[in-house]
Coordinates of C-alpha atoms and ligand atoms in Angstrom, one line a residue:
M1 CA -144.7 65.7 124.0
A2 CA -143.1 68.8 124.7
S3 CA -143.6 71.2 121.5
I4 CA -144.0 74.9 122.2
T5 CA -146.1 76.9 120.7
Y6 CA -145.7 80.8 120.6
D7 CA -149.0 82.6 119.1
H8 CA -148.9 86.1 118.3
V9 CA -146.9 86.8 121.7
T10 CA -146.4 90.2 122.1
K11 CA -144.9 91.6 125.5
R12 CA -144.6 95.0 126.5
F13 CA -142.4 96.9 129.7
G14 CA -144.4 100.1 129.1
E15 CA -143.4 102.1 125.9
V16 CA -140.9 99.6 125.1
V17 CA -142.2 96.7 122.7
A18 CA -139.6 93.8 124.3
V19 CA -141.3 91.1 121.9
N20 CA -143.0 91.8 118.8
D21 CA -145.8 89.8 117.6
L22 CA -144.0 86.4 118.1
N23 CA -145.1 83.2 116.5
L24 CA -143.1 80.1 116.7
F25 CA -143.5 76.3 116.6
V26 CA -140.8 74.6 117.9
E27 CA -141.5 71.0 117.8
D28 CA -140.9 68.4 120.4
K29 CA -137.1 67.4 120.8
E30 CA -136.0 69.8 118.9
F31 CA -133.1 72.1 119.4
L32 CA -134.2 75.7 119.2
V33 CA -131.8 78.9 118.9
L34 CA -132.7 82.1 119.5
V35 CA -130.2 84.6 118.3
G36 CA -129.6 88.6 118.1
P37 CA -127.9 91.5 119.2
S38 CA -128.5 93.0 122.6
G39 CA -131.9 94.1 123.4
C40 CA -133.1 92.1 120.6
G41 CA -135.6 90.2 123.2
K42 CA -134.8 87.0 123.6
S43 CA -134.3 86.5 126.8
T44 CA -138.0 87.9 127.6
A45 CA -139.2 85.6 124.8
L46 CA -137.3 82.9 126.8
R47 CA -138.5 84.3 130.3
L48 CA -142.1 84.0 128.8
L49 CA -142.0 80.2 128.4
A50 CA -140.5 80.1 131.8
G51 CA -143.1 81.8 133.3
L52 CA -141.0 84.4 134.5
E53 CA -142.9 87.2 133.1
E54 CA -146.3 87.3 131.7
A55 CA -147.3 87.8 127.9
T56 CA -149.2 91.1 127.0
E57 CA -150.9 89.5 124.5
G58 CA -150.9 86.1 122.8
I59 CA -150.9 82.5 123.9
I60 CA -148.0 80.6 124.6
K61 CA -148.3 76.7 124.5
I62 CA -146.3 73.5 126.1
G63 CA -147.6 70.7 124.1
D64 CA -151.0 71.3 124.3
R65 CA -151.8 73.1 127.0
V66 CA -151.8 76.5 127.1
V67 CA -149.4 78.1 130.2
N68 CA -150.2 81.5 129.8
D69 CA -151.5 81.2 133.7
V70 CA -149.7 78.4 134.5
P71 CA -147.0 79.2 137.3
P72 CA -143.3 78.6 136.7
K73 CA -143.2 75.4 138.8
D74 CA -145.7 73.6 137.1
R75 CA -144.3 73.9 133.7
D76 CA -142.3 71.4 133.7
I77 CA -139.2 73.1 132.4
A78 CA -135.5 73.7 133.9
M79 CA -133.4 76.5 133.3
V80 CA -129.7 77.3 133.0
F81 CA -128.2 81.1 133.8
Q82 CA -125.4 82.4 132.9
S83 CA -125.0 82.6 136.4
Y84 CA -125.1 79.3 137.4
A85 CA -127.5 80.2 140.4
L86 CA -125.9 77.6 142.5
Y87 CA -126.3 77.3 146.4
P88 CA -122.7 78.7 147.3
H89 CA -122.8 77.0 150.9
M90 CA -124.1 73.9 149.7
N91 CA -121.3 70.9 148.2
V92 CA -122.0 69.4 144.4
R93 CA -124.2 67.0 146.1
Q94 CA -126.7 69.0 147.9
N95 CA -127.0 71.8 145.0
L96 CA -128.0 68.5 142.8
A97 CA -130.3 67.5 145.3
F98 CA -132.1 70.6 146.5
G99 CA -134.9 70.9 143.7
L100 CA -135.7 67.2 144.1
E101 CA -135.8 67.5 148.3
T102 CA -138.2 70.3 147.8
R103 CA -140.6 68.4 145.8
R104 CA -140.1 65.6 148.6
V105 CA -138.7 63.1 146.3
P106 CA -137.8 59.7 148.0
K107 CA -134.6 60.1 149.5
A108 CA -132.9 56.1 147.4
Q109 CA -134.6 57.8 143.9
I110 CA -132.7 61.2 144.5
E111 CA -129.2 59.3 145.4
E112 CA -130.0 57.2 142.1
T113 CA -130.3 60.7 140.4
I114 CA -127.5 62.7 141.4
K115 CA -125.4 59.2 140.2
R116 CA -126.5 59.4 137.1
V117 CA -126.7 63.0 136.5
A118 CA -122.8 62.9 137.7
N119 CA -121.7 60.6 135.8
M120 CA -123.2 61.8 132.4
L121 CA -121.5 65.1 133.0
Q122 CA -118.7 63.9 134.5
I123 CA -118.7 65.4 138.2
S124 CA -118.9 62.3 140.1
E125 CA -115.5 63.0 141.7
L126 CA -116.7 66.8 142.7
L127 CA -119.5 66.2 144.7
D128 CA -118.1 67.0 148.0
R129 CA -116.7 70.2 146.6
R130 CA -118.5 73.6 147.0
P131 CA -118.9 76.0 144.1
A132 CA -115.9 78.1 145.5
Q133 CA -114.0 75.4 145.0
L134 CA -114.8 74.7 141.0
S135 CA -113.6 76.2 138.0
G136 CA -116.1 77.8 135.6
G137 CA -116.5 75.0 133.2
Q138 CA -117.4 72.6 136.7
R139 CA -119.8 75.2 137.6
Q140 CA -121.5 75.1 134.6
R141 CA -121.5 71.2 134.6
V142 CA -123.2 71.2 137.7
A143 CA -125.5 74.1 136.9
M144 CA -126.6 71.8 134.2
G145 CA -127.0 68.9 136.4
R146 CA -128.9 70.7 138.7
A147 CA -131.2 71.2 135.5
L148 CA -131.3 67.6 134.5
A149 CA -132.0 66.0 137.6
R150 CA -135.4 67.3 137.3
D151 CA -135.9 65.8 134.2
P152 CA -137.8 68.5 132.6
A153 CA -140.2 68.4 129.5
I154 CA -138.3 71.3 128.3
F155 CA -134.6 72.5 128.9
L156 CA -134.3 76.7 128.8
F157 CA -130.5 78.1 128.5
D158 CA -129.9 81.6 129.1
E159 CA -126.4 82.5 127.6
P160 CA -125.0 79.2 129.7
L161 CA -121.4 79.5 128.3
S162 CA -120.9 83.9 128.4
N163 CA -118.5 83.5 131.3
L164 CA -116.3 81.0 130.4
D165 CA -113.0 81.5 128.4
A166 CA -113.2 80.7 125.1
K167 CA -111.8 77.2 125.1
L168 CA -113.9 76.2 127.5
R169 CA -116.8 77.7 125.6
V170 CA -116.0 75.4 122.7
E171 CA -115.6 72.3 124.6
M172 CA -119.4 72.8 126.7
R173 CA -120.4 73.5 123.5
T174 CA -120.0 69.9 122.4
E175 CA -120.9 68.7 126.0
I176 CA -124.7 70.3 125.2
K177 CA -124.5 69.2 121.7
L178 CA -124.2 65.7 123.2
L179 CA -126.3 65.8 125.7
H180 CA -128.9 66.9 123.3
Q181 CA -128.4 63.7 121.6
R182 CA -128.5 61.6 124.1
I183 CA -131.2 62.8 126.6
K184 CA -133.5 63.8 123.3
T185 CA -135.2 66.7 125.2
T186 CA -137.1 70.1 123.8
I187 CA -133.9 73.0 124.0
V188 CA -134.5 76.9 123.9
Y189 CA -131.2 78.2 124.0
V190 CA -130.4 82.0 124.0
T191 CA -127.1 83.8 122.9
H192 CA -125.7 87.0 121.0
D193 CA -123.0 84.5 119.4
Q194 CA -123.8 83.5 115.8
I195 CA -121.4 81.0 116.1
E196 CA -122.8 79.1 118.8
A197 CA -126.2 79.0 117.5
M198 CA -124.5 77.7 114.0
T199 CA -123.4 75.1 115.6
L200 CA -126.0 73.6 118.2
A201 CA -129.2 74.6 116.5
D202 CA -131.5 72.5 114.9
R203 CA -133.3 75.6 113.7
I204 CA -132.8 79.0 114.5
A205 CA -135.1 82.6 115.0
I206 CA -132.5 85.6 114.2
M207 CA -134.4 88.4 116.3
K208 CA -133.8 91.8 116.2
D209 CA -136.1 94.9 117.7
G210 CA -138.8 92.3 119.1
F211 CA -139.4 90.6 115.9
I212 CA -138.2 87.2 114.5
H213 CA -136.0 88.2 110.6
Q214 CA -135.7 84.7 109.8
F215 CA -136.5 81.2 111.5
D216 CA -135.0 78.2 109.8
I217 CA -131.9 75.5 109.9
P218 CA -128.4 76.9 110.2
Q219 CA -127.6 76.4 106.5
Q220 CA -130.2 78.1 104.8
V221 CA -130.0 81.2 107.0
Y222 CA -126.4 81.2 106.4
D223 CA -126.9 80.5 102.4
N224 CA -130.2 82.2 101.9
P225 CA -130.6 85.1 104.5
A226 CA -133.8 86.9 104.4
N227 CA -132.5 90.5 104.7
L228 CA -129.3 92.5 104.9
F229 CA -129.4 92.4 108.6
V230 CA -129.6 88.5 109.1
A231 CA -126.9 88.2 106.3
G232 CA -124.6 90.7 108.3
F233 CA -125.2 89.1 111.7
I234 CA -124.3 85.4 110.6
G235 CA -120.6 84.4 109.5
S236 CA -117.8 85.7 110.8
P237 CA -115.8 87.6 109.6
S238 CA -119.1 89.8 107.9
M239 CA -120.4 89.1 104.4
N240 CA -119.3 91.8 102.2
F241 CA -121.9 94.8 101.0
I242 CA -121.3 96.8 98.1
P243 CA -123.6 99.0 96.1
C244 CA -123.8 97.8 92.6
R245 CA -126.5 98.3 89.7
I246 CA -128.2 95.7 87.6
V247 CA -127.4 95.4 83.9
Q248 CA -127.2 93.5 81.1
T249 CA -124.5 93.1 78.1
E250 CA -123.8 91.0 75.7
G251 CA -127.5 88.7 76.2
R252 CA -126.2 88.2 80.4
Q253 CA -127.1 89.8 83.4
G254 CA -125.6 90.8 86.4
V255 CA -123.8 93.5 88.4
I256 CA -121.6 96.4 87.5
W257 CA -119.7 97.2 90.1
E258 CA -118.5 101.1 89.3
T259 CA -115.2 101.8 91.3
G260 CA -114.0 105.4 91.0
N261 CA -111.7 106.4 88.6
G262 CA -114.0 105.8 85.7
R263 CA -113.3 101.6 86.5
S264 CA -116.1 99.1 86.3
F265 CA -116.2 95.1 86.9
F266 CA -119.0 93.4 85.6
L267 CA -120.2 90.3 87.3
P268 CA -122.6 88.0 86.3
V269 CA -125.4 87.5 88.0
E270 CA -126.8 83.6 87.2
R271 CA -128.4 82.3 89.9
Q272 CA -131.1 79.5 89.3
G273 CA -134.4 81.0 89.5
L274 CA -133.2 84.7 89.8
V275 CA -134.9 86.8 87.6
L276 CA -133.5 90.3 87.4
D277 CA -135.4 91.6 84.1
H278 CA -137.5 94.6 86.4
W279 CA -134.1 95.5 88.0
L280 CA -132.4 96.2 84.7
G281 CA -130.7 99.9 85.7
R282 CA -131.5 99.9 89.0
E283 CA -129.3 100.0 92.4
V284 CA -128.8 96.7 94.3
I285 CA -126.5 95.6 97.2
L286 CA -124.1 92.9 96.3
G287 CA -123.4 90.8 98.9
I288 CA -120.4 88.2 98.6
R289 CA -118.8 86.1 101.9
P290 CA -115.5 86.4 102.4
E291 CA -114.7 83.2 101.6
Q292 CA -116.4 83.5 98.4
I293 CA -113.0 85.7 97.1
A294 CA -110.1 83.6 96.5
S295 CA -106.6 84.6 96.0
G296 CA -106.4 85.0 92.0
F297 CA -103.3 82.9 91.8
H298 CA -104.3 79.5 92.0
E299 CA -107.1 77.2 91.1
Q300 CA -110.5 78.4 89.7
E301 CA -109.4 79.1 85.8
G302 CA -111.6 78.1 83.7
N303 CA -114.6 78.3 86.3
P304 CA -117.1 80.6 84.3
Q305 CA -118.9 81.5 87.9
M306 CA -114.9 83.2 88.7
H307 CA -114.2 86.5 88.0
E308 CA -110.8 88.5 88.5
I309 CA -110.9 92.0 90.4
E310 CA -108.1 94.1 91.3
S311 CA -107.0 94.8 95.1
V312 CA -104.7 96.1 97.2
V313 CA -103.8 94.5 100.4
K314 CA -104.4 96.5 103.8
V315 CA -104.2 94.2 106.5
L316 CA -103.4 90.8 107.0
E317 CA -105.1 88.5 109.6
P318 CA -103.6 84.9 109.9
T319 CA -106.1 82.2 111.6
G320 CA -104.0 79.5 110.7
P321 CA -105.8 77.3 108.1
D322 CA -106.6 80.4 106.5
T323 CA -105.8 84.3 106.2
L324 CA -108.4 87.1 106.7
V325 CA -106.7 89.6 103.9
F326 CA -108.7 93.1 104.1
V327 CA -108.0 94.9 100.8
D328 CA -108.9 98.3 98.9
I329 CA -110.9 98.1 95.8
N330 CA -111.0 101.1 94.4
G331 CA -111.9 102.9 97.9
R332 CA -113.8 100.1 99.3
E333 CA -112.4 97.6 101.9
V334 CA -113.4 94.0 101.4
T335 CA -112.8 91.4 103.6
C336 CA -111.8 87.9 102.1
R337 CA -110.5 84.5 103.0
V338 CA -107.1 83.2 101.8
N339 CA -105.4 80.3 101.4
P340 CA -102.3 81.2 103.4
N341 CA -99.7 80.2 100.7
A342 CA -101.4 83.0 98.0
I343 CA -101.2 86.4 100.4
K344 CA -99.5 89.3 99.5
Q345 CA -97.7 91.5 101.8
P346 CA -99.7 94.9 102.8
G347 CA -99.1 97.8 100.1
E348 CA -98.9 94.9 97.4
P349 CA -101.5 94.5 94.7
M350 CA -103.4 91.2 94.6
K351 CA -105.9 89.5 92.3
L352 CA -108.5 88.0 93.8
M353 CA -111.5 85.9 92.2
V354 CA -114.8 86.8 93.2
D355 CA -116.9 83.0 92.9
M356 CA -120.6 84.7 91.9
S357 CA -122.0 81.5 92.5
K358 CA -123.5 82.3 95.5
A359 CA -123.3 85.7 95.2
L360 CA -126.8 87.2 96.9
L361 CA -128.5 90.6 95.9
F362 CA -130.1 93.1 98.3
D363 CA -132.7 95.7 97.5
P364 CA -131.3 99.0 99.0
Q365 CA -135.0 100.1 99.8
T366 CA -136.3 97.5 101.7
E367 CA -133.4 95.7 102.5
E368 CA -134.7 92.1 101.6
R369 CA -133.1 89.4 99.9
I370 CA -133.9 89.5 96.0
G371 CA -135.3 86.8 94.6
K372 CA -136.6 85.0 98.2
Ligands
ATP401 P1 -129.3 91.2 126.3 O1 -128.6 89.9 125.1 O2 -128.4 92.1 126.0 O3 -129.5 90.3 127.3 P2 -132.1 90.5 125.5 O4 -132.0 90.8 123.6 O5 -132.0 89.7 125.6 O6 -131.0 91.6 125.3 P3 -134.0 91.4 126.1 O7 -133.6 91.1 127.6 O8 -135.4 90.7 126.5 O9 -132.9 91.6 125.3 O10 -134.9 92.8 126.7 C1 -135.7 93.8 125.3 C2 -136.2 94.9 125.7 O11 -136.8 95.0 126.7 C3 -134.6 95.9 126.0 O12 -135.1 97.0 125.1 C4 -135.0 95.8 127.6 O13 -134.2 96.8 127.6 C5 -136.0 95.7 128.0 N1 -136.8 95.6 128.9 C6 -136.1 93.8 129.8 N2 -136.5 93.8 130.6 C7 -137.1 94.4 130.9 C8 -138.1 95.1 132.5 N3 -138.0 94.1 133.2 N4 -138.5 96.6 132.2 C9 -138.2 97.2 131.3 N5 -137.8 96.9 130.3 C10 -137.1 95.9 130.1

């Protein structure tokens, strides 16, 4: 069984606390993604598990075994790096075989393993080529093949797709997901790319400054981010954050969005279970994702959760299926994702409908989501 436990794990490099009191339990066969901005400590967390760094405090377990003092080679893990780390003077077959030969695996078994892995990753035609004769994607496949050949209890991936171009990255992402479905081995995958995290993970751990800010399934992280950092980090383009005040008018609770020029919008907040009584009169930050703001020109009429506001279009960014529209709402820039048929040109006014059913509120002091 290859579950993973980080129990109050801290790693210090002198004054720097790279990983701060990390507590995580990864289930056997789970695909965990550690995601966060540069320097957040995600690679250090992975290297601690691999045995390439030693924990300053805390316990790390693989299954039921404490591995703090177990050398890397005895941890039954295989790691795939961003840099591939293939041997340039060996061909693909030799690269795949190398780790097995050093462990004195019988020749026939090595042959068998190479065949199986090469088939799985569709690199059978490349076995006689050297790394220099391969494309980036093919090299990445060989690096994965080398890890697979070892048949480890846990795979560790450290930004494995960062060196690939955008199209190949998406293809390899799907391959890694398929691979996990097939081999059903525990995976810990480090990336700074939130789309990679959302698409690959069974569960995501979002890190910043050595701390885990949220650990949950992707949809939950997206719909119910724990705080402003997670809300802003997950989702592209980012969630809109608008300073507002909580009020009650005619029996409805909601936010007043003051937009300068003495104008204001009242937007009711009626999320189930969200009680705002003790927030009345106080400042909050309203969080709305771009896709929750539609052009007012179609659908949505009569939906009690949709509320109209006026804007002026600043910039259009067509993506194909929809267009990102950066609008000005009395001095505040807001991003919305709009049907291409419903857009206006820069400089023109545009009516927008805000869907308040998924709106979030954050405490400006603690930055935590209100009503967690
Ligand atoms: P990136 O995405 O840029 O690789 P990361 O989230 O993986 O970043 P880490 O590499 O884990 O971050 O680094 C976390 C912190 O620890 C950083 O402040 C980094 O400078 C520091 N750090 C990492 N390794 C060492 C080291 N060997 N000596 C000193 N400080 C280190």
